[in-house]
Amino acid sequence: MSQIDQFIADFASAVWGIPLVILLIGGGIYLLLYSRFLPFRYLGHSVEVLRGKYNNPNDPGDINHFQALSTALSSTVGMGNIAGVAVAIAIGGPGAIFWLWISAIVGMATKFFTNSLAVMYRGRDTEGHIQGGVMYYIVEGLGKKWKPLAAFFAIAGLVGALPVFNVNQLTQAINYILLEPNDIETGFTSSLIIGIILTLITTVVIVGGLDRISKTVSKLVPAMVALYFVSVLLILFVNYDVVFHYFGMIFTDAFAADNYKGDPLMGGLLGGLILLGIRRGAFSNEAGIGTATMAHGASKTSEPIREGLIAMLGPAIDTLVVCTLTAMAILVTDVWQTEDVNGVSLTAAAFDQAIPYVGNYLLLVCILAFSVSSLFSYSYYGTKCLSFLLGAHNKKYYNYVYILSIIVGATTSLSFILNLIDGFFALMAIPTMISTLILAPRVMAAARIYFKKYT
């Protein structure tokens, strides 16, 4: 097992090298400048669209704008925000959060382009249903000769959409917060039982398809973000005297890298710190990875640019708000300087220290909502990938593998799980960014027409 663990770690490090960073962040910066920050100038319009001002029940698609964003957010506002941020701070210190923010700002531009394309170039599956996603806009936008690149995305997506990280960290949270303090023995057996329970819950929802998934998460997502927001504000209030000090450290340590404990990159610790922030940012908001295009591509709209504007709000909510809340909770309570790098337990320690007796349980409720909602959305992404590869009539078989992977995630080590998903996310980013950069001029042409019409 240790050899497999090392192989997966080497694989993740190899694909997350300089070329991918240039493609993901360099490409995102290019899209940001190429658009002349145009999407950012219409954030108010984005909110109007989200509120349903322009909804048309006769538009093609399956779900409304709010449900599409909720479905996408339910997969991104998850354990990446709680455990992923904790891992970033434990390895890189406060400065890692600055680079996570940079990835989010750049990611907003990337999401505008990728999700505009998801609606602009929707295709049809083998059953004739309208579908959206990176694999479809590659084939429909670039032509059939690019289908191998689309297939590459879909194959990587089969693994990238597995829920193993969320399940792993939820299991750890239940063991750490609920079972161990109550003197209940934890280990393989307890983790297996948790995995079986999660399997049963997930099965009930995902069998109902996208409609049940979107309706469930559109209720869960706003509630879980609100609860988490209030909980962290309480932690910041308790530690108000050090809030500005640690918030400032995010900026000062971004270039110092004194606390970085990982492998150096680009000849120094600063390069490793930058990569850490970008990698955790991509894991958190998935900008440039392409998973969200499958949710937004199902949106009921005939205006691609409108959906791009909605999708752009994702990284702002997910990373600039939720990840920052987690980071500040960990920093102001000073638990980040401990040796515990097991992700969610670091965040749990912060909640327990700032809000004795109930803090851990508040976090556990948030974690349950974050993780369970993510379980629902990722199953939809995986079935879309399999449907593209083997036909829509075969998509149900993905759910069997998906459900089995919940058990694997609950009983396997964090390092193996994190490196596995990181590696396949990186592979998904390659076709996503290449096709998006090629098709970007068509998005801008459509954007100019759209904004003349509606603003």
Short mmCIF file of C-alpha atoms in Angstrom, two decimals:
data_model
loop_
_atom_site.label_atom_id
_atom_site.label_comp_id
_atom_site.label_asym_id
_atom_site.label_seq_id
_atom_site.Cartn_x
_atom_site.Cartn_y
_atom_site.Cartn_z
CA MET A 1 0.00 0.00 0.00
CA SER A 2 2.87 2.39 0.77
CA GLN A 3 4.26 1.83 -2.75
CA ILE A 4 0.88 2.62 -4.31
CA ASP A 5 0.61 5.70 -2.08
CA GLN A 6 4.05 6.90 -3.24
CA PHE A 7 3.20 6.22 -6.90
CA ILE A 8 0.03 8.32 -6.68
CA ALA A 9 1.95 11.10 -4.87
CA ASP A 10 4.61 11.11 -7.63
CA PHE A 11 1.88 11.12 -10.28
CA ALA A 12 0.14 14.16 -8.70
CA SER A 13 3.45 16.04 -8.37
CA ALA A 14 4.34 15.29 -11.99
CA VAL A 15 1.09 16.55 -13.51
CA TRP A 16 1.01 19.59 -11.21
CA GLY A 17 4.26 20.86 -12.67
CA ILE A 18 5.24 24.17 -14.23
CA PRO A 19 3.48 23.50 -17.60
CA LEU A 20 0.10 23.02 -15.92
CA VAL A 21 0.54 26.09 -13.70
CA ILE A 22 1.30 28.14 -16.81
CA LEU A 23 -1.72 26.70 -18.61
CA LEU A 24 -4.15 27.09 -15.69
CA ILE A 25 -3.07 30.39 -14.15
CA GLY A 26 -1.31 31.89 -17.18
CA GLY A 27 -4.32 30.98 -19.31
CA GLY A 28 -6.67 32.44 -16.71
CA ILE A 29 -4.71 35.71 -16.58
CA TYR A 30 -4.82 35.88 -20.38
CA LEU A 31 -8.63 35.44 -20.32
CA LEU A 32 -8.89 38.10 -17.60
CA LEU A 33 -6.91 40.62 -19.65
CA TYR A 34 -8.42 39.56 -22.98
CA SER A 35 -11.92 40.24 -21.60
CA ARG A 36 -10.70 43.62 -20.29
CA PHE A 37 -12.32 42.67 -16.96
CA LEU A 38 -15.68 42.85 -18.74
CA PRO A 39 -17.45 40.19 -16.64
CA PHE A 40 -16.42 41.96 -13.41
CA ARG A 41 -18.08 45.15 -14.61
CA TYR A 42 -21.45 43.37 -14.70
CA LEU A 43 -21.57 41.70 -11.28
CA GLY A 44 -24.80 43.57 -10.50
CA HIS A 45 -26.37 42.17 -13.65
CA SER A 46 -25.22 38.69 -12.58
CA VAL A 47 -27.13 39.02 -9.31
CA GLU A 48 -30.28 40.11 -11.20
CA VAL A 49 -30.03 37.03 -13.41
CA LEU A 50 -29.52 34.81 -10.35
CA ARG A 51 -32.64 36.24 -8.74
CA GLY A 52 -34.65 35.08 -11.75
CA LYS A 53 -35.34 38.43 -13.42
CA TYR A 54 -34.66 36.98 -16.89
CA ASN A 55 -35.98 33.42 -16.37
CA ASN A 56 -37.93 32.02 -19.31
CA PRO A 57 -39.61 28.63 -18.79
CA ASN A 58 -39.56 28.04 -22.56
CA ASP A 59 -35.75 28.22 -22.80
CA PRO A 60 -33.91 24.96 -23.48
CA GLY A 61 -32.33 23.17 -20.50
CA ASP A 62 -33.31 21.24 -17.38
CA ILE A 63 -32.79 23.52 -14.35
CA ASN A 64 -32.94 27.26 -13.60
CA HIS A 65 -29.95 29.55 -13.00
CA PHE A 66 -30.12 29.32 -9.22
CA GLN A 67 -30.34 25.52 -9.28
CA ALA A 68 -27.41 25.33 -11.71
CA LEU A 69 -25.24 27.54 -9.48
CA SER A 70 -26.35 25.60 -6.39
CA THR A 71 -25.49 22.28 -8.05
CA ALA A 72 -22.06 23.61 -9.06
CA LEU A 73 -21.48 25.17 -5.62
CA SER A 74 -22.54 22.01 -3.81
CA SER A 75 -19.54 20.29 -5.37
CA THR A 76 -17.12 23.17 -4.78
CA VAL A 77 -18.37 24.47 -1.42
CA GLY A 78 -17.38 21.27 0.30
CA MET A 79 -14.50 19.73 2.14
CA GLY A 80 -12.02 21.63 -0.04
CA ASN A 81 -13.11 24.74 1.85
CA ILE A 82 -12.72 23.19 5.29
CA ALA A 83 -10.11 20.45 5.02
CA GLY A 84 -8.32 21.73 1.89
CA VAL A 85 -7.72 25.17 3.41
CA ALA A 86 -6.49 23.53 6.63
CA VAL A 87 -4.00 21.45 4.63
CA ALA A 88 -2.81 24.57 2.78
CA ILE A 89 -2.19 26.52 6.01
CA ALA A 90 -0.58 23.56 7.78
CA ILE A 91 1.93 23.17 4.92
CA GLY A 92 2.31 26.76 3.74
CA GLY A 93 1.27 29.00 6.61
CA PRO A 94 -0.91 32.13 6.23
CA GLY A 95 0.76 33.13 2.94
CA ALA A 96 -0.80 30.18 1.10
CA ILE A 97 -4.20 31.89 1.39
CA PHE A 98 -3.02 34.90 -0.64
CA TRP A 99 -2.21 32.65 -3.61
CA LEU A 100 -5.50 30.86 -3.12
CA TRP A 101 -7.21 34.26 -3.50
CA ILE A 102 -5.25 34.99 -6.67
CA SER A 103 -6.37 31.68 -8.12
CA ALA A 104 -9.99 32.61 -7.30
CA ILE A 105 -9.86 36.04 -8.98
CA VAL A 106 -8.26 34.55 -12.06
CA GLY A 107 -10.70 31.65 -11.79
CA MET A 108 -13.69 33.98 -12.02
CA ALA A 109 -12.62 34.97 -15.53
CA THR A 110 -11.94 31.35 -16.45
CA LYS A 111 -15.39 30.29 -15.21
CA PHE A 112 -17.05 33.04 -17.24
CA PHE A 113 -15.53 31.69 -20.44
CA THR A 114 -15.85 27.95 -19.77
CA ASN A 115 -19.49 28.13 -18.69
CA SER A 116 -20.51 30.50 -21.45
CA LEU A 117 -19.12 27.88 -23.84
CA ALA A 118 -21.00 25.13 -21.98
CA VAL A 119 -24.30 26.71 -23.11
CA MET A 120 -23.07 28.13 -26.41
CA TYR A 121 -22.00 24.71 -27.70
CA ARG A 122 -24.38 22.24 -26.14
CA GLY A 123 -24.60 18.84 -27.77
CA ARG A 124 -26.96 15.89 -27.60
CA ASP A 125 -26.35 12.53 -26.00
CA THR A 126 -27.22 9.22 -27.66
CA GLU A 127 -30.80 9.51 -26.35
CA GLY A 128 -31.22 12.93 -27.98
CA HIS A 129 -31.20 14.97 -24.77
CA ILE A 130 -29.44 18.36 -24.72
CA GLN A 131 -26.19 18.19 -22.74
CA GLY A 132 -23.48 20.68 -21.79
CA GLY A 133 -19.93 20.35 -20.57
CA VAL A 134 -16.31 20.60 -21.71
CA MET A 135 -16.50 17.39 -23.76
CA TYR A 136 -19.52 18.69 -25.67
CA TYR A 137 -18.17 22.17 -26.40
CA ILE A 138 -14.91 20.69 -27.63
CA VAL A 139 -16.74 18.54 -30.20
CA GLU A 140 -19.44 21.10 -31.10
CA GLY A 141 -17.16 24.14 -31.05
CA LEU A 142 -13.91 22.76 -32.46
CA GLY A 143 -15.23 19.90 -34.57
CA LYS A 144 -15.26 16.10 -34.60
CA LYS A 145 -11.49 15.87 -35.18
CA TRP A 146 -11.02 17.17 -31.61
CA LYS A 147 -13.07 14.33 -30.11
CA PRO A 148 -9.96 12.57 -28.65
CA LEU A 149 -9.37 15.67 -26.48
CA ALA A 150 -13.02 15.57 -25.37
CA ALA A 151 -12.69 11.86 -24.56
CA PHE A 152 -9.52 12.59 -22.56
CA PHE A 153 -11.51 15.03 -20.41
CA ALA A 154 -14.33 12.55 -19.89
CA ILE A 155 -11.98 9.69 -18.95
CA ALA A 156 -10.16 11.88 -16.40
CA GLY A 157 -13.57 13.05 -15.14
CA LEU A 158 -14.60 9.49 -14.30
CA VAL A 159 -11.96 9.48 -11.55
CA GLY A 160 -12.01 13.21 -10.78
CA ALA A 161 -15.74 13.02 -10.00
CA LEU A 162 -15.35 10.29 -7.40
CA PRO A 163 -16.36 11.52 -3.92
CA VAL A 164 -13.47 9.93 -2.07
CA PHE A 165 -11.94 13.12 -0.57
CA ASN A 166 -15.22 14.41 0.84
CA VAL A 167 -16.08 11.01 2.27
CA ASN A 168 -12.60 10.59 3.75
CA GLN A 169 -12.71 13.90 5.55
CA LEU A 170 -16.31 13.51 6.68
CA THR A 171 -15.41 10.13 8.17
CA GLN A 172 -12.42 11.66 9.94
CA ALA A 173 -14.60 14.49 11.26
CA ILE A 174 -17.21 12.08 12.67
CA ASN A 175 -14.47 9.99 14.31
CA TYR A 176 -12.63 13.03 15.72
CA ILE A 177 -15.60 15.14 16.80
CA LEU A 178 -18.34 12.66 17.66
CA LEU A 179 -16.99 9.18 18.41
CA GLU A 180 -13.60 9.65 20.12
CA PRO A 181 -14.76 12.25 22.72
CA ASN A 182 -17.55 9.86 23.69
CA ASP A 183 -15.11 6.95 24.17
CA ILE A 184 -16.38 5.05 21.14
CA GLU A 185 -13.61 3.04 19.52
CA THR A 186 -12.61 4.32 16.09
CA GLY A 187 -10.81 2.50 13.33
CA PHE A 188 -11.55 0.51 10.21
CA THR A 189 -14.89 -0.80 11.54
CA SER A 190 -16.28 2.61 12.53
CA SER A 191 -15.12 4.10 9.22
CA LEU A 192 -16.75 1.25 7.29
CA ILE A 193 -20.06 1.77 9.10
CA ILE A 194 -19.96 5.52 8.32
CA GLY A 195 -19.21 4.69 4.67
CA ILE A 196 -22.20 2.31 4.47
CA ILE A 197 -24.56 4.93 5.95
CA LEU A 198 -23.33 7.56 3.48
CA THR A 199 -23.78 5.07 0.66
CA LEU A 200 -27.43 4.55 1.58
CA ILE A 201 -28.15 8.31 1.82
CA THR A 202 -26.42 9.03 -1.49
CA THR A 203 -28.18 6.21 -3.32
CA VAL A 204 -31.64 7.55 -2.42
CA VAL A 205 -30.88 10.97 -3.90
CA ILE A 206 -28.79 10.15 -6.99
CA VAL A 207 -31.27 7.54 -8.23
CA GLY A 208 -33.70 10.44 -8.64
CA GLY A 209 -31.40 12.09 -11.20
CA LEU A 210 -30.57 15.76 -11.80
CA ASP A 211 -34.00 17.09 -10.86
CA ARG A 212 -33.85 15.60 -7.36
CA ILE A 213 -30.18 16.52 -6.98
CA SER A 214 -30.72 20.18 -7.96
CA LYS A 215 -33.80 20.58 -5.75
CA THR A 216 -32.01 19.04 -2.77
CA VAL A 217 -28.82 21.08 -3.05
CA SER A 218 -30.63 24.36 -3.84
CA LYS A 219 -32.07 24.07 -0.31
CA LEU A 220 -28.90 22.75 1.35
CA VAL A 221 -26.30 25.15 -0.11
CA PRO A 222 -27.68 28.52 1.12
CA ALA A 223 -28.42 27.06 4.57
CA MET A 224 -24.99 25.49 5.03
CA VAL A 225 -23.12 28.61 3.89
CA ALA A 226 -25.20 30.77 6.26
CA LEU A 227 -24.59 28.47 9.24
CA TYR A 228 -20.86 28.30 8.54
CA PHE A 229 -20.68 32.08 8.09
CA VAL A 230 -22.34 32.76 11.45
CA SER A 231 -20.18 30.17 13.24
CA VAL A 232 -16.91 31.66 11.96
CA LEU A 233 -18.05 35.22 12.71
CA LEU A 234 -18.53 34.07 16.30
CA ILE A 235 -14.95 32.71 16.36
CA LEU A 236 -13.62 36.00 14.96
CA PHE A 237 -15.61 37.95 17.55
CA VAL A 238 -14.13 35.87 20.39
CA ASN A 239 -10.62 36.53 19.01
CA TYR A 240 -11.26 40.07 17.73
CA ASP A 241 -7.95 41.39 19.12
CA VAL A 242 -5.81 39.33 16.67
CA VAL A 243 -8.03 39.36 13.58
CA PHE A 244 -6.24 42.23 11.81
CA HIS A 245 -2.83 40.86 12.76
CA TYR A 246 -3.45 37.51 11.09
CA PHE A 247 -5.30 39.02 8.15
CA GLY A 248 -2.18 41.10 7.51
CA MET A 249 0.02 37.99 7.75
CA ILE A 250 -1.78 36.52 4.73
CA PHE A 251 -0.22 39.34 2.68
CA THR A 252 3.18 39.59 4.37
CA ASP A 253 3.80 35.83 4.36
CA ALA A 254 2.71 35.42 0.74
CA PHE A 255 6.23 36.32 -0.42
CA ALA A 256 8.26 35.32 2.63
CA ALA A 257 7.34 31.61 2.71
CA ASP A 258 8.95 31.25 6.15
CA ASN A 259 6.30 28.75 7.24
CA TYR A 260 6.35 26.62 4.08
CA LYS A 261 6.97 22.94 4.91
CA GLY A 262 6.45 21.33 1.51
CA ASP A 263 8.71 20.58 -1.43
CA PRO A 264 10.37 23.59 -3.07
CA LEU A 265 9.49 24.43 -6.66
CA MET A 266 11.05 26.73 -9.26
CA GLY A 267 14.24 26.76 -7.22
CA GLY A 268 12.83 27.93 -3.92
CA LEU A 269 10.22 27.79 -1.21
CA LEU A 270 8.25 30.71 -2.68
CA GLY A 271 7.57 28.69 -5.84
CA GLY A 272 6.34 25.79 -3.76
CA LEU A 273 4.08 28.11 -1.74
CA ILE A 274 2.59 29.63 -4.91
CA LEU A 275 1.90 26.18 -6.35
CA LEU A 276 0.34 25.05 -3.06
CA GLY A 277 -2.11 27.98 -3.09
CA ILE A 278 -2.99 27.44 -6.76
CA ARG A 279 -3.42 23.70 -6.30
CA ARG A 280 -5.66 24.06 -3.25
CA GLY A 281 -7.53 26.90 -4.98
CA ALA A 282 -8.22 24.72 -8.02
CA PHE A 283 -9.37 21.93 -5.71
CA SER A 284 -11.67 24.33 -3.91
CA ASN A 285 -13.34 26.27 -6.74
CA GLU A 286 -12.55 23.99 -9.72
CA ALA A 287 -12.00 26.99 -12.03
CA GLY A 288 -10.34 25.71 -15.18
CA ILE A 289 -10.99 22.09 -14.23
CA GLY A 290 -14.32 21.95 -16.08
CA THR A 291 -16.64 20.05 -13.74
CA ALA A 292 -19.01 22.99 -13.22
CA THR A 293 -19.63 23.22 -16.98
CA MET A 294 -21.71 20.05 -16.72
CA ALA A 295 -24.07 21.67 -14.20
CA HIS A 296 -24.23 25.08 -15.87
CA GLY A 297 -24.58 23.44 -19.29
CA ALA A 298 -27.92 22.02 -18.09
CA SER A 299 -29.26 25.47 -17.18
CA LYS A 300 -32.55 26.56 -18.70
CA THR A 301 -31.36 29.49 -20.81
CA SER A 302 -30.82 30.51 -24.40
CA GLU A 303 -28.19 33.13 -23.47
CA PRO A 304 -24.70 31.61 -23.01
CA ILE A 305 -23.19 34.82 -21.62
CA ARG A 306 -25.86 34.95 -18.93
CA GLU A 307 -24.82 31.54 -17.64
CA GLY A 308 -21.15 32.56 -17.75
CA LEU A 309 -21.95 35.51 -15.49
CA ILE A 310 -23.78 33.23 -13.03
CA ALA A 311 -20.92 30.71 -12.98
CA MET A 312 -18.44 33.51 -12.32
CA LEU A 313 -20.04 34.07 -8.91
CA GLY A 314 -18.93 30.56 -7.88
CA PRO A 315 -15.26 31.24 -7.06
CA ALA A 316 -16.23 34.49 -5.31
CA ILE A 317 -18.62 32.66 -2.96
CA ASP A 318 -16.55 29.52 -2.65
CA THR A 319 -13.01 30.81 -2.28
CA LEU A 320 -13.07 34.52 -1.50
CA VAL A 321 -15.79 34.07 1.15
CA VAL A 322 -15.97 30.51 2.49
CA CYS A 323 -12.25 29.62 2.24
CA THR A 324 -11.29 32.94 3.83
CA LEU A 325 -13.66 32.25 6.73
CA THR A 326 -12.00 28.87 7.32
CA ALA A 327 -8.53 30.37 7.07
CA MET A 328 -9.25 33.14 9.58
CA ALA A 329 -10.82 30.67 12.04
CA ILE A 330 -7.68 28.52 11.93
CA LEU A 331 -5.29 31.49 12.14
CA VAL A 332 -6.88 33.55 14.93
CA THR A 333 -7.14 30.51 17.23
CA ASP A 334 -3.44 29.77 16.61
CA VAL A 335 -4.07 26.04 16.03
CA TRP A 336 -2.31 26.24 12.65
CA GLN A 337 1.08 26.06 14.37
CA THR A 338 0.41 22.54 15.66
CA GLU A 339 1.79 19.49 13.87
CA ASP A 340 -1.65 18.18 12.90
CA VAL A 341 -1.94 18.26 9.09
CA ASN A 342 -4.89 15.92 8.77
CA GLY A 343 -7.10 18.58 7.29
CA VAL A 344 -10.47 18.71 8.93
CA SER A 345 -9.22 17.97 12.47
CA LEU A 346 -7.22 21.22 12.34
CA THR A 347 -10.40 23.19 11.59
CA ALA A 348 -12.22 21.25 14.29
CA ALA A 349 -9.54 22.22 16.81
CA ALA A 350 -10.12 25.89 15.95
CA PHE A 351 -13.88 25.61 16.47
CA ASP A 352 -13.43 23.71 19.72
CA GLN A 353 -10.99 26.27 21.13
CA ALA A 354 -13.07 29.34 20.24
CA ILE A 355 -16.52 27.91 21.01
CA PRO A 356 -16.09 25.33 23.82
CA TYR A 357 -18.55 22.44 24.10
CA VAL A 358 -20.65 23.31 21.02
CA GLY A 359 -18.09 24.53 18.46
CA ASN A 360 -17.14 21.05 17.28
CA TYR A 361 -20.75 20.07 16.85
CA LEU A 362 -21.55 23.23 14.88
CA LEU A 363 -18.67 22.37 12.55
CA LEU A 364 -19.86 18.78 12.25
CA VAL A 365 -23.32 19.95 11.13
CA CYS A 366 -21.68 22.20 8.50
CA ILE A 367 -19.40 19.38 7.39
CA LEU A 368 -22.33 16.99 7.03
CA ALA A 369 -24.18 19.49 4.82
CA PHE A 370 -21.05 20.36 2.79
CA SER A 371 -20.04 16.75 2.23
CA VAL A 372 -23.42 15.19 1.60
CA SER A 373 -24.38 17.87 -0.95
CA SER A 374 -21.05 17.27 -2.73
CA LEU A 375 -21.80 13.55 -2.89
CA PHE A 376 -24.96 14.28 -4.85
CA SER A 377 -23.41 16.61 -7.44
CA TYR A 378 -20.29 14.62 -8.24
CA SER A 379 -22.37 11.57 -9.15
CA TYR A 380 -24.10 13.67 -11.82
CA TYR A 381 -20.74 14.74 -13.26
CA GLY A 382 -19.47 11.18 -13.46
CA THR A 383 -22.59 9.87 -15.20
CA LYS A 384 -22.31 12.67 -17.79
CA CYS A 385 -18.72 11.65 -18.54
CA LEU A 386 -19.63 7.98 -18.93
CA SER A 387 -22.65 8.90 -21.03
CA PHE A 388 -20.39 10.81 -23.43
CA LEU A 389 -17.93 7.93 -23.69
CA LEU A 390 -20.22 4.88 -23.84
CA GLY A 391 -23.71 6.23 -24.54
CA ALA A 392 -26.48 7.56 -22.30
CA HIS A 393 -27.98 4.11 -21.80
CA ASN A 394 -24.82 3.06 -19.92
CA LYS A 395 -24.56 6.04 -17.56
CA LYS A 396 -26.32 4.20 -14.70
CA TYR A 397 -23.32 1.88 -14.37
CA TYR A 398 -21.18 4.78 -13.13
CA ASN A 399 -23.34 5.02 -10.02
CA TYR A 400 -22.37 1.48 -9.03
CA VAL A 401 -18.67 2.40 -9.08
CA TYR A 402 -19.46 5.74 -7.45
CA ILE A 403 -21.29 4.12 -4.54
CA LEU A 404 -18.48 1.57 -4.06
CA SER A 405 -15.93 4.42 -3.97
CA ILE A 406 -17.71 5.90 -0.94
CA ILE A 407 -16.65 2.85 1.05
CA VAL A 408 -13.07 3.18 -0.29
CA GLY A 409 -12.95 6.88 0.63
CA ALA A 410 -14.13 6.20 4.16
CA THR A 411 -11.44 3.58 4.84
CA THR A 412 -8.35 4.91 2.99
CA SER A 413 -5.59 7.37 4.01
CA LEU A 414 -5.94 11.12 3.36
CA SER A 415 -2.64 11.45 1.43
CA PHE A 416 -3.61 8.76 -1.10
CA ILE A 417 -7.09 10.25 -1.64
CA LEU A 418 -5.89 13.86 -1.91
CA ASN A 419 -3.13 13.05 -4.42
CA LEU A 420 -5.44 10.85 -6.51
CA ILE A 421 -8.10 13.54 -6.96
CA ASP A 422 -5.49 16.31 -7.35
CA GLY A 423 -3.82 14.34 -10.15
CA PHE A 424 -6.98 13.70 -12.15
CA PHE A 425 -8.19 17.29 -11.64
CA ALA A 426 -4.93 18.37 -13.26
CA LEU A 427 -5.55 16.05 -16.22
CA MET A 428 -9.07 17.50 -16.64
CA ALA A 429 -7.65 21.03 -16.72
CA ILE A 430 -5.55 20.31 -19.83
CA PRO A 431 -8.41 19.84 -22.35
CA THR A 432 -10.56 22.42 -20.55
CA MET A 433 -8.02 25.24 -20.80
CA ILE A 434 -6.75 24.39 -24.29
CA SER A 435 -10.24 24.38 -25.81
CA THR A 436 -11.34 27.46 -23.85
CA LEU A 437 -8.36 29.53 -24.99
CA ILE A 438 -9.03 28.57 -28.63
CA LEU A 439 -12.75 29.39 -28.40
CA ALA A 440 -12.37 32.57 -26.28
CA PRO A 441 -12.82 35.00 -29.22
CA ARG A 442 -16.28 33.53 -29.90
CA VAL A 443 -17.28 34.15 -26.28
CA MET A 444 -16.16 37.77 -26.46
CA ALA A 445 -18.05 38.31 -29.73
CA ALA A 446 -21.22 36.95 -28.08
CA ALA A 447 -20.58 39.01 -24.93
CA ARG A 448 -20.43 42.29 -26.85
CA ILE A 449 -23.78 41.50 -28.51
CA TYR A 450 -25.35 40.42 -25.21
CA PHE A 451 -24.35 43.48 -23.20
CA LYS A 452 -25.59 45.84 -25.91
CA LYS A 453 -28.96 44.09 -25.73
CA TYR A 454 -29.47 43.80 -21.97
CA THR A 455 -27.54 46.62 -20.30
#
